[in-house]
mmCIF file with all atom_site columns, C-alpha atoms in Angstrom:
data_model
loop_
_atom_site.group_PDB
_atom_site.id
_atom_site.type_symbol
_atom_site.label_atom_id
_atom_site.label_alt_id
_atom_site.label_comp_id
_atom_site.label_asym_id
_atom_site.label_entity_id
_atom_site.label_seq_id
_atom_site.pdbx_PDB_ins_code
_atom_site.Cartn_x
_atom_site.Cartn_y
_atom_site.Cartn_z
_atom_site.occupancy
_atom_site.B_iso_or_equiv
_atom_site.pdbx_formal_charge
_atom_site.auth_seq_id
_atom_site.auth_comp_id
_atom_site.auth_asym_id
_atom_site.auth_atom_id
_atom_site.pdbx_PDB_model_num
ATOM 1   C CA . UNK A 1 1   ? 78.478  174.122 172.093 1.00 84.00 ? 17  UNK A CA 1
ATOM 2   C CA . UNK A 1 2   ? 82.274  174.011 172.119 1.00 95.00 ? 18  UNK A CA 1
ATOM 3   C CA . UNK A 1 3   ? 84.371  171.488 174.726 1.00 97.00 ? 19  UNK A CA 1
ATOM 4   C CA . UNK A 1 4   ? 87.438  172.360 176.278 1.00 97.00 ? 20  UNK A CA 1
ATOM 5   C CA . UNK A 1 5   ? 89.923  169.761 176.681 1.00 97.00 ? 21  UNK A CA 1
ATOM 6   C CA . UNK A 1 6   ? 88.913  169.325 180.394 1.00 96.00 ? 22  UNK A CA 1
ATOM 7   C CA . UNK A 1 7   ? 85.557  168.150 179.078 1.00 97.00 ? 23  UNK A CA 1
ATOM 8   C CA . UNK A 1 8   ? 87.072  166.194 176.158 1.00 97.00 ? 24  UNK A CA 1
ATOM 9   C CA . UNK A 1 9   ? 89.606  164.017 179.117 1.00 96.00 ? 25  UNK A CA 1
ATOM 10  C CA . UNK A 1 10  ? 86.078  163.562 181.526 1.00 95.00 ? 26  UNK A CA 1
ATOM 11  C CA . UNK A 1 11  ? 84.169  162.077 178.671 1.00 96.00 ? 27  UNK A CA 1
ATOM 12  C CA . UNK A 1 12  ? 87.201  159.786 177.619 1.00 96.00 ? 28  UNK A CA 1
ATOM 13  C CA . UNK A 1 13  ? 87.340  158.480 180.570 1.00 95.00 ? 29  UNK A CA 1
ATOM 14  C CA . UNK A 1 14  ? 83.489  157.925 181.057 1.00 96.00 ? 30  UNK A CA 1
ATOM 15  C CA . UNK A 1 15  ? 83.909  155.810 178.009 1.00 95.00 ? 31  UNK A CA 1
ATOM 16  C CA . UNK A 1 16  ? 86.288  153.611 179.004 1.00 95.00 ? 32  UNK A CA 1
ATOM 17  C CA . UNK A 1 17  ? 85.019  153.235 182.386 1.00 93.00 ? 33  UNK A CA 1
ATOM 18  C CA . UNK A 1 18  ? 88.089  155.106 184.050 1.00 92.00 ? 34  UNK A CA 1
ATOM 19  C CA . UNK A 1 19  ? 86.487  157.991 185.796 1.00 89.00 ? 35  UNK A CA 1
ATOM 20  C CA . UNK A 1 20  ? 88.102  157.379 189.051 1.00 87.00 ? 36  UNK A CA 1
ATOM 21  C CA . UNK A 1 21  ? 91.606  157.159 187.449 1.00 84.00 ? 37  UNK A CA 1
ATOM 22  C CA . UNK A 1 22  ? 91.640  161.323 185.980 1.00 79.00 ? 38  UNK A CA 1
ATOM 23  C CA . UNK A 1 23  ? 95.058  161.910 187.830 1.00 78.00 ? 39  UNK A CA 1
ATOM 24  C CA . UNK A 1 24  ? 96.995  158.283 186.751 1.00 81.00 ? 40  UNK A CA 1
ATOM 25  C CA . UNK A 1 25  ? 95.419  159.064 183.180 1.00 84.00 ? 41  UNK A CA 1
ATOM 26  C CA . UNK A 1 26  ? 95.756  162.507 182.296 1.00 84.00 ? 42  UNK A CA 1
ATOM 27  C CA . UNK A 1 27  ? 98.902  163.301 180.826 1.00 91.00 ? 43  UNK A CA 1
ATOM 28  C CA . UNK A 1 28  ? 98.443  160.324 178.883 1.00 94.00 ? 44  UNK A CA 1
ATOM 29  C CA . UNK A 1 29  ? 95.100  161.355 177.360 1.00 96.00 ? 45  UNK A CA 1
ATOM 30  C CA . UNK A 1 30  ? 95.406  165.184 176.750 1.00 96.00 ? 46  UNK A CA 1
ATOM 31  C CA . UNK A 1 31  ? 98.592  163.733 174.375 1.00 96.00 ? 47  UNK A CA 1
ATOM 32  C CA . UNK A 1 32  ? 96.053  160.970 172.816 1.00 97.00 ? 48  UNK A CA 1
ATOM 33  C CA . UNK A 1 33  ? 93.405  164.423 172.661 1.00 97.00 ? 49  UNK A CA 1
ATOM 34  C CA . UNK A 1 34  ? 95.914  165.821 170.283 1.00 96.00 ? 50  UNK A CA 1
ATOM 35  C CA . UNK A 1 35  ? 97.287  162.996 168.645 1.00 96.00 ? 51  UNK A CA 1
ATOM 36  C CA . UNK A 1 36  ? 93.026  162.529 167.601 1.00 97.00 ? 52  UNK A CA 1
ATOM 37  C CA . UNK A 1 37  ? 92.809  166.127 166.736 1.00 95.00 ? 53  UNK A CA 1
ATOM 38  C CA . UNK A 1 38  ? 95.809  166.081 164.583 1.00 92.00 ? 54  UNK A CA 1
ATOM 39  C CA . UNK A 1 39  ? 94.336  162.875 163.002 1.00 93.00 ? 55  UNK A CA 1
ATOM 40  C CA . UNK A 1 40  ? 90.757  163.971 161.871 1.00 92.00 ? 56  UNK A CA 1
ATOM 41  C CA . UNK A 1 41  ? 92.542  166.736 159.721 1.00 87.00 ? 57  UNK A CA 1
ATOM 42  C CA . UNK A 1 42  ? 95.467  164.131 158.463 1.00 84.00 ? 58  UNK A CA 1
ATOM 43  C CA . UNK A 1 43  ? 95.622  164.440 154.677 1.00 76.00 ? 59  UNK A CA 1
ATOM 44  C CA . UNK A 1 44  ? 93.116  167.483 154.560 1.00 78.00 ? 60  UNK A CA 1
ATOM 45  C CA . UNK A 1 45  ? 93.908  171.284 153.783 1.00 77.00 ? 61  UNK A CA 1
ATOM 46  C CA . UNK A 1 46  ? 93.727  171.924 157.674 1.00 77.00 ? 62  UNK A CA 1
ATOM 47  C CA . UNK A 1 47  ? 92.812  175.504 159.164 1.00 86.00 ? 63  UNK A CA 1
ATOM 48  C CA . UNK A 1 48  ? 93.253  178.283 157.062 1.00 89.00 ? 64  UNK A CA 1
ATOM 49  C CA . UNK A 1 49  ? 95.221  181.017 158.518 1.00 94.00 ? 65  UNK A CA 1
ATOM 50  C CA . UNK A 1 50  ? 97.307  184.070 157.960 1.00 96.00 ? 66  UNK A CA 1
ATOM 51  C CA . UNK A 1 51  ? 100.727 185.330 159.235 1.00 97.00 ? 67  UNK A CA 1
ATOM 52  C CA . UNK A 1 52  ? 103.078 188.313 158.382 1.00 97.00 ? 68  UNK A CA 1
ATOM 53  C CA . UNK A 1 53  ? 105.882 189.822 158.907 1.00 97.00 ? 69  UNK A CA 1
ATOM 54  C CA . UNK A 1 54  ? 107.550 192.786 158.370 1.00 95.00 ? 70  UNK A CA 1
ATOM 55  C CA . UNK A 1 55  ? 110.997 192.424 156.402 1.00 94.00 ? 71  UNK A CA 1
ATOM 56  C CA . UNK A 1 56  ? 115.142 193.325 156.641 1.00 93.00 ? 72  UNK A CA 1
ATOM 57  C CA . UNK A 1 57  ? 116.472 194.605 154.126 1.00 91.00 ? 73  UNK A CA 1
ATOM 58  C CA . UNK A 1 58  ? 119.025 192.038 152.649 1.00 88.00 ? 74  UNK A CA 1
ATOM 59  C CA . UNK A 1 59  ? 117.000 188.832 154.387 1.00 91.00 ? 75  UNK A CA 1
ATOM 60  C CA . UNK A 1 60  ? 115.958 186.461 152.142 1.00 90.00 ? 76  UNK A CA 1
ATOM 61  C CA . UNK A 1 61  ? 114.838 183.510 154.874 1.00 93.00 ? 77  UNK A CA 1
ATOM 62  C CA . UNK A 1 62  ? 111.620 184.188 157.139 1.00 96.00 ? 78  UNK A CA 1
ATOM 63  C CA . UNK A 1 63  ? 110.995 180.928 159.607 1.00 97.00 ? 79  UNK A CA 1
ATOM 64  C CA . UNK A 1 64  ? 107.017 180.115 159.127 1.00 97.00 ? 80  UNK A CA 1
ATOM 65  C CA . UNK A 1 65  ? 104.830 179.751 161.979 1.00 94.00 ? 81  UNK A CA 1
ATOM 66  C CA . UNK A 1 66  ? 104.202 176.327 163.739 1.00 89.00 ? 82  UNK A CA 1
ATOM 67  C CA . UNK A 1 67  ? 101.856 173.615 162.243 1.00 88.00 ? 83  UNK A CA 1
ATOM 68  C CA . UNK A 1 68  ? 102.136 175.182 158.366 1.00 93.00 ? 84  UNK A CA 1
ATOM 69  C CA . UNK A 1 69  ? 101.064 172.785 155.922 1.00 90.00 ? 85  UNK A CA 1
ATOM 70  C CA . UNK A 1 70  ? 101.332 174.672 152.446 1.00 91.00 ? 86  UNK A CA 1
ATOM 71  C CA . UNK A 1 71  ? 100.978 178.624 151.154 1.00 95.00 ? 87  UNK A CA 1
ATOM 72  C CA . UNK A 1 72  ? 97.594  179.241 149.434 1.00 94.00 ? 88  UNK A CA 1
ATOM 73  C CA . UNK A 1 73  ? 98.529  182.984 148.672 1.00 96.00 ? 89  UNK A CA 1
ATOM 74  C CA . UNK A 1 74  ? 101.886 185.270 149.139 1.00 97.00 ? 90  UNK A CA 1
ATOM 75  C CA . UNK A 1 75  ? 101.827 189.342 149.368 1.00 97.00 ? 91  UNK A CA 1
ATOM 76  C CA . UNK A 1 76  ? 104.705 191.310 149.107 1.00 96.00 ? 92  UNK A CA 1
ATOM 77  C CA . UNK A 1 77  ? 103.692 194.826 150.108 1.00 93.00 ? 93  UNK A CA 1
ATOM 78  C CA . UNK A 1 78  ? 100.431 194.088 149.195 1.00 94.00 ? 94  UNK A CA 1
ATOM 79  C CA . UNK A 1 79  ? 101.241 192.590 145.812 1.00 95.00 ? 95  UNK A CA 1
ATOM 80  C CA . UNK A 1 80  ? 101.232 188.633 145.142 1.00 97.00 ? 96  UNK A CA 1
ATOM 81  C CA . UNK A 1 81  ? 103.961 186.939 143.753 1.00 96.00 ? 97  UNK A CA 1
ATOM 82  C CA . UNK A 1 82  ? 104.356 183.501 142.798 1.00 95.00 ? 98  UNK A CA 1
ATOM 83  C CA . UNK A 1 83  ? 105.640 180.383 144.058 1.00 94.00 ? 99  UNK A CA 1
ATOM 84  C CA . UNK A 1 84  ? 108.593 178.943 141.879 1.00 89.00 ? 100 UNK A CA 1
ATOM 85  C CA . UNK A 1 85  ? 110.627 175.603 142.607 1.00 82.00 ? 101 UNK A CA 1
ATOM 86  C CA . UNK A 1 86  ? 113.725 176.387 143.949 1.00 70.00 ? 102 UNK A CA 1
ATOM 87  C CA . UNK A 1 87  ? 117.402 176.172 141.834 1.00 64.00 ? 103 UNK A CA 1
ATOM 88  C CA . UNK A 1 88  ? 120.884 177.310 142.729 1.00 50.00 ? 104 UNK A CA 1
ATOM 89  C CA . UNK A 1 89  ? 121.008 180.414 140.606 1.00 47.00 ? 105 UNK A CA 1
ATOM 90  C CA . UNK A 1 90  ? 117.752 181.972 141.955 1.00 56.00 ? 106 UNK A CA 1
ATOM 91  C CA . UNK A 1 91  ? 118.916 181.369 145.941 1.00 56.00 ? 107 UNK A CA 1
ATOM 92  C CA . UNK A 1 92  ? 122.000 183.889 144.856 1.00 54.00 ? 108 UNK A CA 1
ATOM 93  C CA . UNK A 1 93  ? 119.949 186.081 142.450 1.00 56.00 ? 109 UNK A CA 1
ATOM 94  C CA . UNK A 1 94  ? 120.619 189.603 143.632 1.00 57.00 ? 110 UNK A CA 1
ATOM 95  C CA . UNK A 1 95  ? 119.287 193.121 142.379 1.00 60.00 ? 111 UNK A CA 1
ATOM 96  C CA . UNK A 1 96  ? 117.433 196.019 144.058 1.00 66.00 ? 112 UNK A CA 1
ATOM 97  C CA . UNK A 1 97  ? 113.751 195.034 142.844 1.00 78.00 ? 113 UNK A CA 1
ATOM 98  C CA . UNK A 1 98  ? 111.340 193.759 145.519 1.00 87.00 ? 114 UNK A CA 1
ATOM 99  C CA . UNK A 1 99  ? 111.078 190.479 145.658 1.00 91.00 ? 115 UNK A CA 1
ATOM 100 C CA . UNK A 1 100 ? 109.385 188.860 142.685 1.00 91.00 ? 116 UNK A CA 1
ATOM 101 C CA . UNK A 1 101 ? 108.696 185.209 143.772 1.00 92.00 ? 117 UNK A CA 1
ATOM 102 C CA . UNK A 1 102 ? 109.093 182.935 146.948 1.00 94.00 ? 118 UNK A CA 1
ATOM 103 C CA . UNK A 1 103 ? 109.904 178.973 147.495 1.00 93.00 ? 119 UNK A CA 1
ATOM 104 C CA . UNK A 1 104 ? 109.412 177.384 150.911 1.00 93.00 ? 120 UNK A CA 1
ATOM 105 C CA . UNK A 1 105 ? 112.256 175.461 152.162 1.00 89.00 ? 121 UNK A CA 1
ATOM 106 C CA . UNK A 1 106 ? 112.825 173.445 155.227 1.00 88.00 ? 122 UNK A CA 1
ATOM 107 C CA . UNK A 1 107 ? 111.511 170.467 157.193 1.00 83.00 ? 123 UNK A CA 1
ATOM 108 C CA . UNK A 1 108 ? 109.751 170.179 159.767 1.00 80.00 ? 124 UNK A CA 1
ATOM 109 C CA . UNK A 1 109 ? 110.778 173.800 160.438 1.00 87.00 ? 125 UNK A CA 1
ATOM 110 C CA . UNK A 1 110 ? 109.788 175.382 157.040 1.00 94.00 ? 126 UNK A CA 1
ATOM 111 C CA . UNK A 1 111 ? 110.966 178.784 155.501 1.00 95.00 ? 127 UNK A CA 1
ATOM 112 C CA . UNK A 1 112 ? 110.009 181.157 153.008 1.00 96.00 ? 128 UNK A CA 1
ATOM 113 C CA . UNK A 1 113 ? 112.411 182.056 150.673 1.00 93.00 ? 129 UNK A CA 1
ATOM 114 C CA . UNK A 1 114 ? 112.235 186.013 148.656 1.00 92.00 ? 130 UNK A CA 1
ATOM 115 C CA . UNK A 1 115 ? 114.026 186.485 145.683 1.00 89.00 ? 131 UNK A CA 1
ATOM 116 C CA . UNK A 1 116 ? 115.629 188.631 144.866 1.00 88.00 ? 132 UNK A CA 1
ATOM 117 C CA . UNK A 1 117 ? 116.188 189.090 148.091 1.00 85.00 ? 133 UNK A CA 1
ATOM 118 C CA . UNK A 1 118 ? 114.211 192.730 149.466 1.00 88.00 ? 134 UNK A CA 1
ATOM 119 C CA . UNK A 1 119 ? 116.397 195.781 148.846 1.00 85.00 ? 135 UNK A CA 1
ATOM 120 C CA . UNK A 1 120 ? 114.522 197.844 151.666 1.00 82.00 ? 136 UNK A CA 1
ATOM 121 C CA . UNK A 1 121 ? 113.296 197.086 155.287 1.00 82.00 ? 137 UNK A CA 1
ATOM 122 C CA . UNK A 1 122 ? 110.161 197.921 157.047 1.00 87.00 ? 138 UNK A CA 1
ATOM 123 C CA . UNK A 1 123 ? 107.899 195.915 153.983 1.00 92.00 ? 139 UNK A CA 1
ATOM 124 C CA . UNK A 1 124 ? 105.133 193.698 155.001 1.00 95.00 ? 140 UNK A CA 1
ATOM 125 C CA . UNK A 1 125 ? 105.355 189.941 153.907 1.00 97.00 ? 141 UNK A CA 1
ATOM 126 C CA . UNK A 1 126 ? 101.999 187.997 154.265 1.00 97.00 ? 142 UNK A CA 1
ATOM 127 C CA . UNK A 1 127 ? 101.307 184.429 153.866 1.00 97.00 ? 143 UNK A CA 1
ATOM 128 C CA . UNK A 1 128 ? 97.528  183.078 153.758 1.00 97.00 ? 144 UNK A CA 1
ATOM 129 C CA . UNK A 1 129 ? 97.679  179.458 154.157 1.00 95.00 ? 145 UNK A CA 1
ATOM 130 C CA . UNK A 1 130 ? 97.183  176.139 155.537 1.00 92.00 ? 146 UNK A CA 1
ATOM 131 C CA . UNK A 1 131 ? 98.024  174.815 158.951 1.00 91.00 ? 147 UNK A CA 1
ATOM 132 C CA . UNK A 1 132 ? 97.439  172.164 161.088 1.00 90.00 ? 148 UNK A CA 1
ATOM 133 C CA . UNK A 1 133 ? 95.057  172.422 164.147 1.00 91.00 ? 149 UNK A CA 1
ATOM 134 C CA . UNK A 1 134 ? 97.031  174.280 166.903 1.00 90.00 ? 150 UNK A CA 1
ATOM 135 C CA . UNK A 1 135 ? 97.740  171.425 170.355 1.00 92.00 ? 151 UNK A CA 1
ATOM 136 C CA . UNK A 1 136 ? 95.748  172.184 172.981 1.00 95.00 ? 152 UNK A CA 1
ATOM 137 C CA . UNK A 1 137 ? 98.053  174.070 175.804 1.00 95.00 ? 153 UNK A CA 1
ATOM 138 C CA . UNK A 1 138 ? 95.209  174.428 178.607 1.00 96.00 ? 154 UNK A CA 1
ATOM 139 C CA . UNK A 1 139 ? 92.413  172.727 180.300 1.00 96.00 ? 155 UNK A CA 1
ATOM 140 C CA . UNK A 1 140 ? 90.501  175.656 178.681 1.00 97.00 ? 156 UNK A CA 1
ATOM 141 C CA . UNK A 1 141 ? 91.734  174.957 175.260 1.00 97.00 ? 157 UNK A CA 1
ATOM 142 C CA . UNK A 1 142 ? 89.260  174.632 172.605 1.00 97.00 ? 158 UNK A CA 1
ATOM 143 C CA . UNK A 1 143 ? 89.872  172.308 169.432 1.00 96.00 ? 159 UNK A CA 1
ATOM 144 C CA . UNK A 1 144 ? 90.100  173.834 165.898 1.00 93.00 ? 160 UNK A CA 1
ATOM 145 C CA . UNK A 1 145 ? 87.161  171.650 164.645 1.00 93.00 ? 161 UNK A CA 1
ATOM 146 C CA . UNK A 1 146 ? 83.413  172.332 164.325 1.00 92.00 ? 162 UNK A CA 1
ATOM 147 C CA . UNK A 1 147 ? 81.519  171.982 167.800 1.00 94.00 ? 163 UNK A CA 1
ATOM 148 C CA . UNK A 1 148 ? 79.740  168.403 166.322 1.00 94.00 ? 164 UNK A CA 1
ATOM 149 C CA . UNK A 1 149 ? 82.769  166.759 166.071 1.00 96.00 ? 165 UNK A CA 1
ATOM 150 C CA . UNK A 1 150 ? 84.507  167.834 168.709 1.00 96.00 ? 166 UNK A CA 1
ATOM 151 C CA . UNK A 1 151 ? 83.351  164.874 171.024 1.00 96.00 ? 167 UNK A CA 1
ATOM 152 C CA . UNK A 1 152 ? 84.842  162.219 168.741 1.00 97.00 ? 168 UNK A CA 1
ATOM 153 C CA . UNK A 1 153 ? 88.022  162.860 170.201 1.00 97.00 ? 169 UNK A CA 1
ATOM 154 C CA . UNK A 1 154 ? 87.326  161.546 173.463 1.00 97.00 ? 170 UNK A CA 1
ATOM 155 C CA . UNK A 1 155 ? 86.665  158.291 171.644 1.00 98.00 ? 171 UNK A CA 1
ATOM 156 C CA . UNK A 1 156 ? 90.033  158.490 169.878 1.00 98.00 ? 172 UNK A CA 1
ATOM 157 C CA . UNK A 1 157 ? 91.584  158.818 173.482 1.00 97.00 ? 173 UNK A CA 1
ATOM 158 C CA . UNK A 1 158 ? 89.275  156.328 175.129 1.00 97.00 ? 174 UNK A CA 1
ATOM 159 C CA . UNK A 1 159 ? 90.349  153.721 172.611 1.00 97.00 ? 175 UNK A CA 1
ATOM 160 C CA . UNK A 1 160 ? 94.143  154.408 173.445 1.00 97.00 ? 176 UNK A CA 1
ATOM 161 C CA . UNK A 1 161 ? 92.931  153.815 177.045 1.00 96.00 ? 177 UNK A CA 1
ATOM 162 C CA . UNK A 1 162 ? 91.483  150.566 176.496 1.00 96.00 ? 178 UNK A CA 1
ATOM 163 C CA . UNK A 1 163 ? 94.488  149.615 174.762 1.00 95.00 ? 179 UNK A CA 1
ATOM 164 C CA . UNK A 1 164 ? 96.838  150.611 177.328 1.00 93.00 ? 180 UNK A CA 1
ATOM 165 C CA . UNK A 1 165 ? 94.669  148.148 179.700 1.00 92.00 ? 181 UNK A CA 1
ATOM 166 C CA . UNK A 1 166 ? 94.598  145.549 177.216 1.00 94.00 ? 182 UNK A CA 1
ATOM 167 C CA . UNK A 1 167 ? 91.227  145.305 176.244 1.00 95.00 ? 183 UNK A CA 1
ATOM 168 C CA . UNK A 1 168 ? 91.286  146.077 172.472 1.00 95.00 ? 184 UNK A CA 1
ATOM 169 C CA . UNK A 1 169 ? 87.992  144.904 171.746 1.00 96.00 ? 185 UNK A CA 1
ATOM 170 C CA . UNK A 1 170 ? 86.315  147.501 173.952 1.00 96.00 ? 186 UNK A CA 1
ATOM 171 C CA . UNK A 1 171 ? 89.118  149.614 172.052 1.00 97.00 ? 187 UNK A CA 1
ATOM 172 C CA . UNK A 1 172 ? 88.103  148.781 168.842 1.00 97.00 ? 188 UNK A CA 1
ATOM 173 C CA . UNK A 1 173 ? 84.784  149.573 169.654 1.00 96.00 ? 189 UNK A CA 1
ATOM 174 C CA . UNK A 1 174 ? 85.827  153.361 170.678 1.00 97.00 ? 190 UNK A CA 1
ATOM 175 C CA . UNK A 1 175 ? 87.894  153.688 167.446 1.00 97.00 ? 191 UNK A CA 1
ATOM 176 C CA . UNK A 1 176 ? 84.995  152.765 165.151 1.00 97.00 ? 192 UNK A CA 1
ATOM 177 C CA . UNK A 1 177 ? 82.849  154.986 166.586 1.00 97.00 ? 193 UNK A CA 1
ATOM 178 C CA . UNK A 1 178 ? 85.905  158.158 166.366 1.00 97.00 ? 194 UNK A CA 1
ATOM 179 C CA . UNK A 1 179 ? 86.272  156.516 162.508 1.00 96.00 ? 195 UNK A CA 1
ATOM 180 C CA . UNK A 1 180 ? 82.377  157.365 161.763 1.00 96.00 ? 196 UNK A CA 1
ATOM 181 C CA . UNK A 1 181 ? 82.946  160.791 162.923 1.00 95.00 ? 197 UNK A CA 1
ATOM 182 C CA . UNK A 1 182 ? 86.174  160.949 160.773 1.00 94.00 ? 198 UNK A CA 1
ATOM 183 C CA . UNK A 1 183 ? 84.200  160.093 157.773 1.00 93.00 ? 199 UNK A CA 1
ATOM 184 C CA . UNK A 1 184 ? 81.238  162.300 158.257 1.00 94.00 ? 200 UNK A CA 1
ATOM 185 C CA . UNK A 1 185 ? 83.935  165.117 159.210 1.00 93.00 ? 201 UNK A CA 1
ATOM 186 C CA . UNK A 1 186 ? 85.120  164.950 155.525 1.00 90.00 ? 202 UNK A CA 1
ATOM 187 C CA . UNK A 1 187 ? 81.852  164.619 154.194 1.00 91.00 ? 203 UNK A CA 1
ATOM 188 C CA . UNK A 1 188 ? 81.316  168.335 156.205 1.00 89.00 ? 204 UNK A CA 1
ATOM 189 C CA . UNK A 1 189 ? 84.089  169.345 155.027 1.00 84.00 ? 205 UNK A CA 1
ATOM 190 C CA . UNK A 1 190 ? 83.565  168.560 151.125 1.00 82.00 ? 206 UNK A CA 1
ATOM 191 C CA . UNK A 1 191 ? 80.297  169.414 150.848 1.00 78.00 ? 207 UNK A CA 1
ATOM 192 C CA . UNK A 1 192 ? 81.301  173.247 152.784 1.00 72.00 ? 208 UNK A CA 1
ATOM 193 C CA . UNK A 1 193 ? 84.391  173.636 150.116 1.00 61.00 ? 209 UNK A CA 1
ATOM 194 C CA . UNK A 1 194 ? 81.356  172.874 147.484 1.00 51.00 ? 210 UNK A CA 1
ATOM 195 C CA . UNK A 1 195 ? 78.819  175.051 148.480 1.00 49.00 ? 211 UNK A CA 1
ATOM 196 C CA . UNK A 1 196 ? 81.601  178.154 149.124 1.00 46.00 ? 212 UNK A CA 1
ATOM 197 C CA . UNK A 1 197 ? 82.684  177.243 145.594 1.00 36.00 ? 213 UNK A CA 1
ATOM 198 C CA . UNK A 1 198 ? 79.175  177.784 144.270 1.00 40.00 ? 214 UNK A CA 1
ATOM 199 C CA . UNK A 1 199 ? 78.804  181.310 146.087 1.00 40.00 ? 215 UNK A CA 1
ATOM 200 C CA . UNK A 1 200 ? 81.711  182.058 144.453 1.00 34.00 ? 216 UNK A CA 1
ATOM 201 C CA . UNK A 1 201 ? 80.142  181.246 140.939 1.00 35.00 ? 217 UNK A CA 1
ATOM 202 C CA . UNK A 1 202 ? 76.965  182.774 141.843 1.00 41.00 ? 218 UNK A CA 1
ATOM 203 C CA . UNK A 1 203 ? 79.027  186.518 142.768 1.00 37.00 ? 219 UNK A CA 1
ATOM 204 C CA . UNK A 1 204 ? 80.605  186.218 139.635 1.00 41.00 ? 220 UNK A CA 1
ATOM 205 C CA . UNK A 1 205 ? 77.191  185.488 137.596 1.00 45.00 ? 221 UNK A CA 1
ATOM 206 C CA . UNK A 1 206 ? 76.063  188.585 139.456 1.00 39.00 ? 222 UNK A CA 1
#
């Protein structure tokens, strides 16, 4: 079963004994909600996801959506090209071909850079890749992360309570227990990428 974020705040503040405090708290904890989501996928590939766009002829620069981590695969028109590291001479390469490769550009707001850059408008530009997990906007917001570990971000936001009252034993406490579920997350999330890897194998054997 899947928690919103209303049912992620009540538990964090079950937790850390704070029930009666929901309205002093709960700014404060649907930020600590995210700031815990955004942790248990730090340093992973994050959600995969897919986002295109239809091109202008003579635009080279397409602004990526929000939370992109890194491409995994680039279609021009339904063909993929390949990712190249950027240099001077290719930003200013011209020519009436479709594009033939792409960089990305840009921090914290990345772009995708075409080159050349596309002769013709009205061509479709899709990017599958990796993103982090959206923020939750709503009380009805659901976290991008498997219903089992959905709860251990109520102990990442309990902790931050505790804190914030100066107990940091108790908070300790809460941020071993959203550490465990950290760990096992990975552990999920390794053993999932293994076992689609080995379906893979297993179609191509067929």
């Amino acid at each position: 079963m899947n928690l919103t974020r209303r049912d992620i705040r009540r538990r964090a503040l079950a937790y850390a004994g704070e029930s009666d405090k929901t309205s002093y708290y709960q700014g404060a904890v649907d930020d600590w909600i995210d700031d815990a989501l955004q942790e248990m996928q730090a340093g992973m590939d994050g959600v995969e996801d897919t986002w295109t766009v239809v091109t202008v002829a003579g635009m080279r620069a397409y602004l990526l959506p929000d939370g992109f981590l890194r491409p995994k695969l680039v279609l021009f028109n339904g063909e993929a090209i390949p990712e190249i590291q950027l240099e001077a001479q290719d930003f200013y390469s011209g020519g009436n071909s479709d594009p033939a490769w792409y960089t990305i550009w840009g921090w914290p707001l990345p772009s995708i850079l075409l080159g050349p850059q596309p002769p013709a408008s009205a061509k479709t530009l899709t990017v599958y890749h990796h993103r982090a997990p959206l923020r939750l906007v709503s009380d009805d917001s659901v976290p991008e992360l498997p219903g089992p570990f959905q709860p251990s971000l109520s102990f990442y936001a309990a902790a931050q309570i505790k804190l914030s009252d100066e107990d940091p034993q108790t908070a300790d406490l809460m941020m071993r227990q959203f550490n465990q579920s950290r760990l096992e997350f990975r552990r999920f999330m390794v053993d999932n990428s293994r076992s689609n890897y080995q379906q893979v194998l297993r179609i191509e054997d067929y």
